[in-house]
Short mmCIF file of C-alpha atoms in Angstrom, two decimals:
data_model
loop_
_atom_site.label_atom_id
_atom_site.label_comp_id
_atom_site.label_asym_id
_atom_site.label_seq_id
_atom_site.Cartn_x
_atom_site.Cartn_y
_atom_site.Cartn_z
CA UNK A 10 32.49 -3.28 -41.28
CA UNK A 11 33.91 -2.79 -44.78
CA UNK A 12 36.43 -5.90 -43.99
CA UNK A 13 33.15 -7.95 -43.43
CA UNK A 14 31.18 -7.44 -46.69
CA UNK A 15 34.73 -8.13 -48.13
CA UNK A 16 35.21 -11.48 -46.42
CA UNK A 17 31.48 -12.33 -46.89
CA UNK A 18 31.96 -11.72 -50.75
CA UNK A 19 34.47 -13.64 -50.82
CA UNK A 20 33.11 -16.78 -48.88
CA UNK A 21 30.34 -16.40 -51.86
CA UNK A 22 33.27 -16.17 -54.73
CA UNK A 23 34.62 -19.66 -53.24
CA UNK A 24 31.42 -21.08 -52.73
CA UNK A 25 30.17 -20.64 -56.56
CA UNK A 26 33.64 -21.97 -58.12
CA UNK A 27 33.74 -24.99 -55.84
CA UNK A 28 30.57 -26.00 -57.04
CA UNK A 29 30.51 -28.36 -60.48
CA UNK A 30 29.89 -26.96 -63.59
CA UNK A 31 27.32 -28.62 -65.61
CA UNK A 32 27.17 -30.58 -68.30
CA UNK A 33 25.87 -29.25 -71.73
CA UNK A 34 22.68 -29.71 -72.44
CA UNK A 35 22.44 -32.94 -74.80
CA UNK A 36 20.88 -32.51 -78.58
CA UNK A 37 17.03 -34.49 -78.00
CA UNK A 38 17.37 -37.11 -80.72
CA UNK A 39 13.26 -38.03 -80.16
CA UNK A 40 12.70 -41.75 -78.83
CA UNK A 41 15.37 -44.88 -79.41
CA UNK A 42 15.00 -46.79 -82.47
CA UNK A 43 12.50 -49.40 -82.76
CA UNK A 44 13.74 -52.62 -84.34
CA UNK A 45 12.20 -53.12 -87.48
CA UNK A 46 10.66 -56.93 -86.67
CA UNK A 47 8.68 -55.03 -83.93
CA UNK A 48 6.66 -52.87 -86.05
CA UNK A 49 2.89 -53.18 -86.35
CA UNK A 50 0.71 -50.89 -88.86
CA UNK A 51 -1.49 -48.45 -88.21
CA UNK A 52 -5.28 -49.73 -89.08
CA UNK A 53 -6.56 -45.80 -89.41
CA UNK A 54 -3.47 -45.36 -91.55
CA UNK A 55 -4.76 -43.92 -95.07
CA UNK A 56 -1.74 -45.42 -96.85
CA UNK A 57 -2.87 -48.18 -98.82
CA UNK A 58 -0.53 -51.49 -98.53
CA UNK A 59 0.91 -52.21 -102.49
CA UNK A 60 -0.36 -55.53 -103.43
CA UNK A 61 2.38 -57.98 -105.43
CA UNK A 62 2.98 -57.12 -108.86
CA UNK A 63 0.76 -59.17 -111.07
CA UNK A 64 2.39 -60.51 -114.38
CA UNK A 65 -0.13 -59.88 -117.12
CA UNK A 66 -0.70 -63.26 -119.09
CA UNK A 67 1.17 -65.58 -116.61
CA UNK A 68 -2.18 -67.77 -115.54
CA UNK A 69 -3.51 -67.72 -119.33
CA UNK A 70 -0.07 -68.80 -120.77
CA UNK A 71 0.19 -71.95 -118.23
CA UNK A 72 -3.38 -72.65 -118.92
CA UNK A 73 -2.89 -72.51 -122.72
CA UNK A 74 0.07 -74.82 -122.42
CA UNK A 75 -2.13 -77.68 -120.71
CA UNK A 76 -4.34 -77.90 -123.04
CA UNK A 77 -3.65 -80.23 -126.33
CA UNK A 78 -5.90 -79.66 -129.56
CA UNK A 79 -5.66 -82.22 -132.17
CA UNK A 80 -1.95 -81.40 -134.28
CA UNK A 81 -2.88 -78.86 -137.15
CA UNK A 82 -2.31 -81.03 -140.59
CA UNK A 83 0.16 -79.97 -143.76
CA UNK A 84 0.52 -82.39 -146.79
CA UNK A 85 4.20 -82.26 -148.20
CA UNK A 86 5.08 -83.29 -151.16
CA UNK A 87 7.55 -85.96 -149.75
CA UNK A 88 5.16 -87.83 -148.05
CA UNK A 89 2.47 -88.79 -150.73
CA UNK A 90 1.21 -92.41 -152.55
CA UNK A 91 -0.07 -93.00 -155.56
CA UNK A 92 -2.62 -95.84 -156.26
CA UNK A 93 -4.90 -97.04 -158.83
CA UNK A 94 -8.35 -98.17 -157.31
CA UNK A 95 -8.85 -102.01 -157.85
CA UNK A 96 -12.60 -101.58 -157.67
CA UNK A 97 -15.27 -99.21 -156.64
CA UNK A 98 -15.53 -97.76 -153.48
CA UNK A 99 -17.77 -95.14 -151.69
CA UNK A 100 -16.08 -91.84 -150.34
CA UNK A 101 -16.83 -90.23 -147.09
CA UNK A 102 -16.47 -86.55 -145.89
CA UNK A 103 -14.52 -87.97 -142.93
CA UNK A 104 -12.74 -91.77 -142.03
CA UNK A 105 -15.62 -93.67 -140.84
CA UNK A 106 -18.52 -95.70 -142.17
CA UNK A 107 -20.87 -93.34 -140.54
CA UNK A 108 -19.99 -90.05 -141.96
CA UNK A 109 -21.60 -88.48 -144.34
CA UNK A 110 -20.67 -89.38 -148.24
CA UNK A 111 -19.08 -87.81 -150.68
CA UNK A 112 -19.03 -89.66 -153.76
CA UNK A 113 -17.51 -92.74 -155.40
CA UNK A 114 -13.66 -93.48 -156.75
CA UNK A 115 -14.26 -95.67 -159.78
CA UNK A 116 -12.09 -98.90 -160.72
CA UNK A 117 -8.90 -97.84 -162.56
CA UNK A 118 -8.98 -94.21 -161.50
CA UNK A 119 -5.32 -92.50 -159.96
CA UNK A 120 -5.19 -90.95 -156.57
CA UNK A 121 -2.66 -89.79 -154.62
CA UNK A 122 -3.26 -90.15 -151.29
CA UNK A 123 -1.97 -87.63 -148.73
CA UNK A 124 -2.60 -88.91 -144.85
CA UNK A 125 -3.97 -92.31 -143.18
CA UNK A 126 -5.49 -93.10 -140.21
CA UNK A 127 -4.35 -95.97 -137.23
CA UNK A 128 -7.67 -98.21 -138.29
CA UNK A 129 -6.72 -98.04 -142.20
CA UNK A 130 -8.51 -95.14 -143.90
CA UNK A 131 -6.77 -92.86 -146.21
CA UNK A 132 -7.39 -89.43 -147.71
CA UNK A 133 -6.46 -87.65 -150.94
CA UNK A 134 -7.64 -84.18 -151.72
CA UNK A 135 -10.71 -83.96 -153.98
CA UNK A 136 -9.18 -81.35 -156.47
CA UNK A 137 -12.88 -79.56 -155.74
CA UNK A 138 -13.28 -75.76 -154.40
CA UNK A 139 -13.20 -75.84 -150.73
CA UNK A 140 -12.64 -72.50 -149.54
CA UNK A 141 -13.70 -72.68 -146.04
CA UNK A 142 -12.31 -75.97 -145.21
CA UNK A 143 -8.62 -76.72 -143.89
CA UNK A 144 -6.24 -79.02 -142.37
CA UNK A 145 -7.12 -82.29 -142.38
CA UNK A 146 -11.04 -81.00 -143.50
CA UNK A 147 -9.71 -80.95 -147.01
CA UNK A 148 -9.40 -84.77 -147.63
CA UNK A 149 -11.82 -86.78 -148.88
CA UNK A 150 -11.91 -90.50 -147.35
CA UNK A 151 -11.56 -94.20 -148.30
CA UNK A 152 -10.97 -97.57 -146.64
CA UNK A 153 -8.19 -98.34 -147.88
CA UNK A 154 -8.78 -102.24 -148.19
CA UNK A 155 -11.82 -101.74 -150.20
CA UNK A 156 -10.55 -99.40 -152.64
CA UNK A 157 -6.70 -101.12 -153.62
CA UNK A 158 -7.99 -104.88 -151.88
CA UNK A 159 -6.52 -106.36 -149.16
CA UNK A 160 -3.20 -107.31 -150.89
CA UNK A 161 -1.90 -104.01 -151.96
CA UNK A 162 0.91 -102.23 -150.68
CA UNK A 163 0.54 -100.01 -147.70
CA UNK A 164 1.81 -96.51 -148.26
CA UNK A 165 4.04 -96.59 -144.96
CA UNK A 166 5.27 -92.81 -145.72
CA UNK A 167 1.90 -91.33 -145.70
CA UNK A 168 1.64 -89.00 -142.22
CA UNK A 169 -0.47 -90.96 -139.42
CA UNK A 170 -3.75 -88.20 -138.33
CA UNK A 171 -6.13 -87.71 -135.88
CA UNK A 172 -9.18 -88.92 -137.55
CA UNK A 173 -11.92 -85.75 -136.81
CA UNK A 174 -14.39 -87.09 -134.51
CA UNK A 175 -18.40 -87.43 -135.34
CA UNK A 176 -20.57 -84.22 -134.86
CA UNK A 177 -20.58 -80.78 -135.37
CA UNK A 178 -17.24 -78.81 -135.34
CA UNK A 179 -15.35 -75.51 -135.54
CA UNK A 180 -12.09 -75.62 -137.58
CA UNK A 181 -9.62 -72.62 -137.15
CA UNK A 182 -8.43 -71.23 -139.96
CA UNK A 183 -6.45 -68.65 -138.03
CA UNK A 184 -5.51 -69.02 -134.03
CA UNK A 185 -8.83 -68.91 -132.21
CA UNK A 186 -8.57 -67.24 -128.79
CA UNK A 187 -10.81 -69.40 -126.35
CA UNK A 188 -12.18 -67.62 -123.43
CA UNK A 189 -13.61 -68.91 -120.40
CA UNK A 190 -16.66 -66.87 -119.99
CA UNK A 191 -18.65 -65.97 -123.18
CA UNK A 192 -17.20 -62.31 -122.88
CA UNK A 193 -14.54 -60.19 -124.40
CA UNK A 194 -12.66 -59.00 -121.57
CA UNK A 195 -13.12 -62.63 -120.30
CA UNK A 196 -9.69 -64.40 -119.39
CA UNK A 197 -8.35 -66.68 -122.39
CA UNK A 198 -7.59 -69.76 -121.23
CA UNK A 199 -6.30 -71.37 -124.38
CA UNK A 200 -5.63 -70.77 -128.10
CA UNK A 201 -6.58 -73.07 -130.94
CA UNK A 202 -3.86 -73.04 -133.26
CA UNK A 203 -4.36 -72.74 -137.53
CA UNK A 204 -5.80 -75.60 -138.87
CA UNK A 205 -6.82 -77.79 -135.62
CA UNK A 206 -10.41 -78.06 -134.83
CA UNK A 207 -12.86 -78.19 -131.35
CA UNK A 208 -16.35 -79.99 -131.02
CA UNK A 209 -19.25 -77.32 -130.68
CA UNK A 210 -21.31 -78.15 -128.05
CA UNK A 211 -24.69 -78.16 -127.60
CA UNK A 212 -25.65 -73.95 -127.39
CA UNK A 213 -27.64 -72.75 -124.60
CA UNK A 214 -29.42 -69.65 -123.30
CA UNK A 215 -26.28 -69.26 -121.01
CA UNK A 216 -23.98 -69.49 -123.70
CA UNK A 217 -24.45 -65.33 -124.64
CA UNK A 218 -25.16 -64.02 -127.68
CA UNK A 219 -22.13 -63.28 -129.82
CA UNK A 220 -20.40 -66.65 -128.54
CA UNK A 221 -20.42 -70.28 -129.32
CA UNK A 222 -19.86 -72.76 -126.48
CA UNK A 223 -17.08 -75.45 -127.02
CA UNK A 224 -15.45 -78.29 -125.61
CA UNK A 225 -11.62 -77.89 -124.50
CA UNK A 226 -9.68 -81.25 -124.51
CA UNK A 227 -8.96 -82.62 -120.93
CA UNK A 228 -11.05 -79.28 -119.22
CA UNK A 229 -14.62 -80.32 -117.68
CA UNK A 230 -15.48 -76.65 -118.04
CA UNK A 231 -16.24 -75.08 -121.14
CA UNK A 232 -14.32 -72.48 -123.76
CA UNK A 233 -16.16 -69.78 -125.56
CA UNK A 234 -15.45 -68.39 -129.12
CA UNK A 235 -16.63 -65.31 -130.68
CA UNK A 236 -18.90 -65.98 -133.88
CA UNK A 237 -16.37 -64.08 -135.64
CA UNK A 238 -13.92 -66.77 -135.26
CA UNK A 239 -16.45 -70.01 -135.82
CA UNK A 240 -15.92 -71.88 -138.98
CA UNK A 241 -18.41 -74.68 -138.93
CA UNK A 242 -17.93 -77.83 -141.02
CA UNK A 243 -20.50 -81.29 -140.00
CA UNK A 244 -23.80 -81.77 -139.27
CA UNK A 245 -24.30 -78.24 -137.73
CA UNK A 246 -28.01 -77.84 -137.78
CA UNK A 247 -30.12 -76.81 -134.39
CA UNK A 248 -26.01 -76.04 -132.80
#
């Protein structure tokens, strides 16, 4: 009997070592990787996506850039003419017939003239107080031909301006910011630099108190500038 339970327990011995031992249990590394093209947000994810960075003044500096105000003028004293008036002639606040007049240069009086225009105007400074005007604002205005006659030499040195057009208009005596709503946090879309000039338009009840509507050169759309910046100078009345 004993010999039995002996063989018996050893049948079992044999039985357990002939059987294969298994392998260790693997380390769970969670799900395979999922390529990164294959990803697809959550919609009831409360991260919110980072919108692209936003460089403050990019749009308003390109804008600013397109837009050409009449050149700011500067007399030097290299470029100025001295003449003697051959006969009377009227002045005007500005080179045309139909601006308003400023007085009369008398035959046989000096003048030293200080800019000219393409249709043959020229401008000297009246030696009169003028704070508010500048640039070009500051010269008085004769036809050239009827003040030195047809025969007398051009003055070829004098700079060539922008004659300021007919109306009422706002001359910057420091850099104007020009905004495109009549607000203060509105975007600027241009700057008018020291001693240029814009045409004020027409004001109306949309225009916003505090603000003066005016035109911006090659723009269908309006600017605005603050009253604090406006310097008029023309016929300004009912603007």
């Amino acid at each position: 009997m004993f010999r039995l339970h002996l063989l018996l327990l050893s049948s079992c011995l044999l039985l357990a070592c002939s059987q294969e031992k298994p392998a260790d249990a693997a380390v769970d590394s969670g799900p395979p990787p999922v390529p990164a093209d294959s990803l697809v947000s959550d919609p009831d994810s409360p991260v919110t996506p980072v919108p692209p960075a936003i460089i403050s003044g990019t749009a308003d500096s390109a804008t600013s850039a397109a837009v050409v105000w009449p050149v700011p003028f500067q007399p030097t004293a290299a470029n100025r003419c001295a003449r003697v008036a051959a006969r009377a002639a009227t002045v005007y606040q500005r080179p045309g017939a139909k601006a308003p007049k400023f007085g009369q240069l008398t035959s046989g009086e000096n003048v030293t003239l200080l800019a000219r225009t393409a249709d043959g105007w020229v401008g000297f400074d009246p030696a009169t107080a003028q704070a508010a005007n500048v640039g070009v604002f500051r010269l008085r205005w004769v036809r050239a031909a009827d003040a030195f006659g047809p025969a007398a030499p051009a003055c070829a040195d004098l700079p060539l301006v922008q004659a300021p057009p007919a109306g009422c208009l706002l001359m910057a005596t420091h850099p104007v910011p020009v905004r495109a709503r009549p607000a203060g946090n509105a975007a600027q879309i241009s700057l008018i630099p020291a001693g240029s000039y814009a045409r004020i338009r027409a004001q109306t009840s949309a225009t916003g108190k505090g603000w003066t509507e005016i035109e911006v050169p090659g723009q269908a759309a309006p600017g605005y500038v603050a009253e604090a910046d406006v310097n008029l100078n023309g016929p300004c009345s009912g603007q």
